[in-house]
Coordinates of C-alpha atoms in Angstrom, one line a residue:
M9 CA 135.0 73.3 146.7
I10 CA 135.8 75.6 143.9
L11 CA 136.9 74.1 140.9
P12 CA 140.4 75.8 139.4
L13 CA 139.9 77.4 136.0
V14 CA 142.0 75.5 133.2
R15 CA 144.8 78.0 132.0
T16 CA 144.3 77.5 128.3
R17 CA 140.8 78.4 128.7
C18 CA 141.5 81.6 130.1
Y19 CA 144.0 82.6 127.3
P20 CA 141.3 83.5 124.8
L21 CA 139.6 86.1 127.1
P22 CA 141.6 89.0 126.9
F23 CA 142.7 88.4 123.1
A24 CA 139.0 88.2 122.2
G25 CA 138.1 91.2 123.9
I26 CA 141.0 93.0 122.3
H27 CA 139.8 91.5 118.6
C28 CA 136.5 92.8 119.0
L29 CA 137.3 96.4 120.4
M30 CA 140.1 96.7 117.9
G31 CA 137.6 96.0 115.1
I32 CA 135.2 98.9 116.6
I33 CA 138.0 101.5 117.2
I34 CA 139.4 100.9 113.7
A35 CA 136.3 101.1 112.4
N36 CA 135.5 104.4 114.0
G37 CA 139.1 105.9 113.3
S38 CA 137.8 107.9 110.5
A39 CA 135.0 109.8 112.5
A40 CA 137.4 110.6 115.3
G41 CA 140.1 111.8 112.8
S42 CA 137.7 114.0 111.2
L43 CA 137.1 115.9 114.2
L44 CA 140.6 117.9 114.1
S45 CA 143.1 118.8 111.2
S46 CA 145.8 116.2 109.9
P47 CA 148.5 117.3 112.4
T48 CA 146.5 116.4 115.4
R49 CA 144.2 113.6 113.7
G50 CA 146.6 110.9 115.1
L51 CA 146.3 111.9 118.6
K52 CA 142.6 112.3 118.3
R53 CA 142.3 108.8 117.2
V54 CA 144.5 107.6 120.1
L55 CA 142.0 109.4 122.5
W56 CA 139.3 108.0 120.9
A57 CA 140.7 104.6 121.5
L58 CA 141.3 105.4 124.9
M59 CA 137.8 106.6 125.4
L60 CA 136.4 103.4 124.2
V61 CA 138.5 101.3 126.2
M62 CA 137.7 103.2 129.4
S63 CA 134.0 103.1 128.6
V64 CA 134.4 99.0 127.9
A65 CA 136.1 98.7 131.3
I66 CA 133.2 101.0 133.1
Y67 CA 130.4 99.0 131.9
G68 CA 132.3 95.8 132.7
S69 CA 133.0 96.8 136.1
H70 CA 129.9 98.1 137.0
A71 CA 128.0 95.1 138.2
P72 CA 131.2 93.3 140.2
L73 CA 131.3 96.8 141.8
L74 CA 127.8 96.2 143.0
T75 CA 128.5 93.4 144.3
L76 CA 131.2 94.7 146.5
C77 CA 129.1 97.3 147.9
K78 CA 126.5 94.4 149.3
V79 CA 126.2 93.8 153.1
D80 CA 124.7 90.6 153.9
G81 CA 123.8 90.0 150.2
K82 CA 121.7 93.4 150.3
I83 CA 122.5 96.7 148.5
P84 CA 122.7 98.8 151.7
F85 CA 122.1 102.5 149.9
S86 CA 119.2 104.0 147.8
A87 CA 119.4 103.7 144.4
S88 CA 117.6 107.1 143.6
S89 CA 120.5 108.5 145.6
V90 CA 123.1 107.2 143.6
V91 CA 121.3 108.3 140.5
V92 CA 121.3 112.1 141.8
L93 CA 124.7 112.0 142.6
T94 CA 125.8 110.7 139.5
E95 CA 124.0 113.3 137.6
L96 CA 125.2 116.1 140.1
T97 CA 128.9 114.5 139.1
K98 CA 128.1 114.9 135.2
L99 CA 127.0 118.3 135.9
V100 CA 129.9 119.6 138.0
L101 CA 132.2 117.9 135.9
S102 CA 130.8 119.7 132.7
I103 CA 130.4 123.3 134.3
S104 CA 134.5 122.5 135.1
L105 CA 134.9 121.6 131.5
L106 CA 133.3 124.9 130.4
I107 CA 135.0 126.9 133.0
W108 CA 138.2 125.7 131.4
D109 CA 137.4 126.6 127.9
R110 CA 135.8 130.1 128.4
R111 CA 135.5 130.5 124.3
Q112 CA 132.4 128.4 124.6
L113 CA 130.5 130.9 127.1
G114 CA 130.5 133.2 124.2
V115 CA 128.0 131.4 122.3
S116 CA 124.4 133.0 121.8
L117 CA 122.0 130.6 123.9
S118 CA 118.2 130.5 124.3
W119 CA 115.7 128.2 126.1
C120 CA 115.2 126.6 122.6
H121 CA 118.3 125.1 122.9
A122 CA 118.3 123.8 126.5
A123 CA 114.4 122.5 126.5
P124 CA 114.8 119.8 124.2
F125 CA 117.3 118.3 126.9
A126 CA 114.3 118.1 129.2
L127 CA 112.5 115.7 127.3
S128 CA 115.6 113.5 127.1
A129 CA 116.2 113.5 130.9
L130 CA 112.8 112.7 131.6
L131 CA 112.7 109.6 129.3
Y132 CA 116.3 108.5 131.2
A133 CA 114.7 109.3 134.7
A134 CA 111.6 107.0 133.6
N135 CA 114.0 104.3 132.3
N136 CA 116.0 104.0 135.4
N137 CA 113.0 103.8 137.9
L138 CA 111.0 101.5 135.2
V139 CA 114.0 99.0 136.1
V140 CA 113.0 99.0 140.1
H141 CA 109.4 98.4 139.5
M142 CA 110.0 95.5 136.8
Q143 CA 111.8 93.3 139.5
L144 CA 108.1 93.0 141.1
F145 CA 107.2 90.9 138.1
M146 CA 109.9 88.8 137.1
D147 CA 113.3 87.6 138.3
P148 CA 116.7 89.2 138.1
S149 CA 117.8 86.8 135.6
T150 CA 114.9 87.1 133.6
Y151 CA 115.4 90.8 133.4
Q152 CA 119.0 90.4 132.4
V153 CA 118.1 87.8 129.6
L154 CA 115.2 90.2 128.1
S155 CA 117.0 93.3 128.3
N156 CA 119.3 92.6 125.6
L157 CA 116.0 93.1 123.1
K158 CA 116.9 97.0 123.8
I159 CA 119.7 96.4 121.2
G160 CA 116.9 95.8 118.7
S161 CA 114.9 98.7 119.8
T162 CA 118.1 101.0 119.6
A163 CA 118.8 100.1 116.1
L164 CA 115.7 100.2 114.7
L165 CA 114.8 103.8 116.0
Y166 CA 118.3 104.9 115.1
S167 CA 117.5 103.4 111.8
M168 CA 114.1 105.5 111.8
F169 CA 114.8 108.9 113.3
L170 CA 118.5 109.2 111.7
H171 CA 117.3 107.9 108.3
Q172 CA 120.2 105.3 108.7
R173 CA 119.5 102.5 106.3
L174 CA 121.2 99.5 107.6
S175 CA 122.0 96.8 105.1
L176 CA 121.0 93.1 105.8
H177 CA 124.4 92.1 107.1
K178 CA 124.3 95.1 109.7
W179 CA 120.8 93.6 110.8
L180 CA 122.5 90.3 111.2
A181 CA 125.3 91.7 113.3
L182 CA 122.9 93.3 115.5
F183 CA 121.0 90.1 115.9
L184 CA 124.1 88.3 116.6
L185 CA 124.9 90.9 119.1
T186 CA 121.6 90.4 121.0
A187 CA 122.1 86.7 121.0
A188 CA 125.6 87.1 122.5
G189 CA 123.9 89.1 125.2
V190 CA 121.4 86.5 125.8
S191 CA 123.5 83.8 125.8
Y192 CA 126.0 85.6 128.3
T193 CA 123.3 86.8 130.7
Y194 CA 121.6 83.2 130.6
G195 CA 124.6 81.1 131.7
G196 CA 128.2 82.9 130.7
L197 CA 129.3 82.5 134.3
Q198 CA 128.6 79.6 137.0
D199 CA 129.0 79.9 140.6
L200 CA 130.1 76.5 141.7
Q201 CA 129.7 77.3 145.4
H202 CA 126.1 78.0 145.3
S203 CA 125.0 75.7 142.5
S204 CA 125.1 72.0 141.8
S205 CA 125.7 70.4 138.5
S206 CA 121.9 69.3 138.1
S207 CA 120.9 72.6 138.5
E208 CA 119.6 75.1 135.9
M209 CA 118.7 78.6 135.7
Q210 CA 114.9 79.1 136.2
L211 CA 113.5 82.0 134.3
H212 CA 110.1 83.5 135.5
V213 CA 108.0 86.2 133.9
T214 CA 104.4 87.5 134.1
L215 CA 102.5 88.8 131.6
I216 CA 102.7 92.4 133.1
G217 CA 106.4 91.9 133.5
L218 CA 106.7 90.9 129.6
L219 CA 104.6 94.3 129.2
L220 CA 106.7 96.2 131.1
I221 CA 110.3 95.1 129.8
S222 CA 108.8 95.7 126.3
V223 CA 108.1 99.5 127.4
Y224 CA 111.4 99.3 128.8
C225 CA 113.4 98.6 125.7
L226 CA 111.2 101.1 123.8
I227 CA 112.3 103.8 126.1
S228 CA 115.9 102.9 126.2
G229 CA 115.9 102.9 122.6
L230 CA 114.0 106.2 122.6
S231 CA 115.9 107.8 125.1
A232 CA 119.4 107.0 123.4
V233 CA 118.3 108.1 119.9
Y234 CA 116.4 111.0 120.7
T235 CA 119.7 112.4 122.6
E236 CA 121.7 111.7 119.7
V237 CA 119.6 113.5 117.4
I238 CA 119.8 116.8 119.6
L239 CA 123.4 116.3 120.0
K240 CA 123.9 116.2 116.4
T241 CA 121.5 118.5 114.9
Q242 CA 122.3 121.4 117.5
D243 CA 125.0 124.0 116.6
L244 CA 126.3 124.3 119.9
P245 CA 129.5 123.1 121.7
L246 CA 129.2 119.6 123.7
T247 CA 129.9 120.8 126.7
L248 CA 127.0 123.1 126.8
Q249 CA 124.8 120.5 125.6
N250 CA 125.9 118.3 128.2
L251 CA 125.3 121.3 130.8
F252 CA 121.5 121.4 129.8
L253 CA 121.2 117.3 129.8
Y254 CA 122.8 117.0 133.2
F255 CA 120.9 119.9 134.8
F256 CA 117.6 118.4 134.0
G257 CA 118.9 115.3 135.0
V258 CA 119.6 116.3 138.4
L259 CA 116.4 118.1 138.7
L260 CA 113.8 115.3 137.8
N261 CA 116.2 112.5 139.6
L262 CA 116.3 114.8 142.9
I263 CA 112.3 115.1 142.7
V264 CA 112.1 111.4 142.1
H265 CA 114.2 110.7 145.0
L266 CA 112.4 112.9 147.2
L267 CA 108.9 111.5 146.1
S268 CA 110.3 107.7 146.9
S269 CA 112.2 108.4 150.0
N270 CA 111.4 106.2 153.0
G271 CA 112.9 108.7 155.5
A272 CA 116.6 107.3 155.1
G273 CA 119.2 109.4 154.8
F274 CA 120.3 110.4 151.5
L275 CA 124.2 109.1 152.1
D276 CA 122.9 105.8 154.1
G277 CA 125.1 103.0 153.2
F278 CA 127.5 104.7 151.5
S279 CA 131.0 103.3 151.1
F280 CA 134.4 103.6 149.1
W281 CA 132.7 101.2 146.2
V282 CA 129.8 103.6 146.0
L283 CA 131.9 106.6 145.3
V284 CA 133.8 104.6 142.9
I285 CA 130.5 103.6 140.9
V286 CA 129.3 107.3 141.1
V287 CA 132.6 108.8 139.6
S288 CA 132.8 106.0 136.8
Q289 CA 129.3 106.3 135.7
A290 CA 129.8 109.9 135.6
L291 CA 132.8 109.7 133.5
N292 CA 131.1 107.1 131.1
G293 CA 128.3 109.3 130.6
L294 CA 130.6 111.9 129.5
I295 CA 132.3 109.6 127.1
M296 CA 129.1 108.1 125.9
S297 CA 128.0 111.9 124.8
V298 CA 131.2 112.1 122.6
V299 CA 130.5 109.0 121.2
M300 CA 126.8 109.7 120.3
K301 CA 128.1 113.5 119.3
H302 CA 130.8 112.1 117.0
S303 CA 129.8 108.3 116.1
S304 CA 126.5 106.6 116.8
N305 CA 124.4 104.7 119.2
I306 CA 125.4 101.8 117.4
T307 CA 129.0 101.9 118.4
R308 CA 127.8 102.4 122.2
L309 CA 125.8 98.8 121.6
F310 CA 128.9 97.2 120.6
V311 CA 131.1 99.1 123.5
I312 CA 128.3 97.6 126.2
S313 CA 128.6 94.3 124.6
C314 CA 132.4 93.9 124.6
S315 CA 132.2 94.7 128.2
M316 CA 130.9 91.5 129.4
L317 CA 134.3 90.6 128.7
V318 CA 135.5 92.7 131.4
N319 CA 132.6 91.7 133.6
A320 CA 133.9 87.9 133.1
L321 CA 137.5 88.5 133.7
L322 CA 136.8 90.4 137.3
S323 CA 133.9 88.1 138.1
I324 CA 136.8 85.2 138.1
L325 CA 139.3 87.3 139.6
L326 CA 137.0 88.8 142.7
F327 CA 134.2 86.1 143.2
S328 CA 136.1 82.9 141.6
L329 CA 133.0 82.1 139.2
Q330 CA 133.7 79.6 136.2
L331 CA 133.3 80.5 132.5
T332 CA 130.6 78.3 130.7
A333 CA 130.2 77.3 127.2
F334 CA 127.7 79.9 126.9
F335 CA 130.5 82.7 127.3
F336 CA 132.6 81.4 124.8
L337 CA 129.4 81.1 122.4
A338 CA 129.0 84.9 123.2
V339 CA 132.6 85.8 122.6
L340 CA 132.2 83.9 118.9
L341 CA 129.0 85.6 118.4
I342 CA 130.3 89.2 119.2
G343 CA 133.5 88.5 117.1
L344 CA 131.0 87.7 113.8
A345 CA 128.9 90.6 114.9
V346 CA 132.1 93.2 114.8
H347 CA 133.4 91.5 111.4
L348 CA 129.8 91.6 109.8
Y349 CA 129.0 95.3 110.8
Y350 CA 132.3 97.0 110.6
G351 CA 134.2 94.7 108.0
V352 CA 132.0 93.6 105.5
K353 CA 131.4 96.5 102.8

């Protein structure tokens, strides 16, 4: 029997999420507003806010959508096929935007502009495949908990490569953000149908697993920061930069798919929800390129952390999961992190 949620406990969920997200939007409003002249600055800030809200929603809905795709408790499709289709969708959208704004076609280009994105795509492809291999040396719960360490690796590399000296209270904010992710992934949600009151989450990881998760967090931070450096240092329109990045993304991930294919059809196991994942992840990729071009990877980290609120809400509505004290601790930590990073001068 599934115990009903107490209504008074559900009210803080949307309000806490709005409060945390609004802090990020307001703090990044100046960056968004500076993209255009004063008459259009207000509209630009509204679009910026909509992009961040959409990204939070997409990040938060990814895991529930994957659950909806399962057949008999298993993922019926090839993960590499989804990655290839997602990268291809990003490429098609970038080409469409480029055709729509033909003025960008007159920009002088050379292979020197495109070549750096090959390494970026290679790092992303390596990380996507590393996730699969890590599952052999640790359970999924351990991976979810330890993967939060990529917040620290991203912040450290961001500070080094972009020469951004973060103050002590900002480092504390990022530590709280990591702690919030650990708290939520460790036990923020509980399935009362498949767990007893006396059972606890059992974490298991081998020495090789620890090594792989360390490499994963390093590559994750490096790929994100390296891409941000390219986007900001090149004097090219973002649409052209996306075109280079996603061209190499399609090429490399297609090679990986062909090498790892077990003979199954490319679209085997696909359903409506898989297509929703492909389209939503492609849109989110375009949004994140805007964030990295005009804001920073730190903003991206806060957006990902805020998305756990959407994940929790969808998990309650779709799968009747129960919130635990770990969830409310995570919300508190995110709120403190937003205040420390964006509110304290």
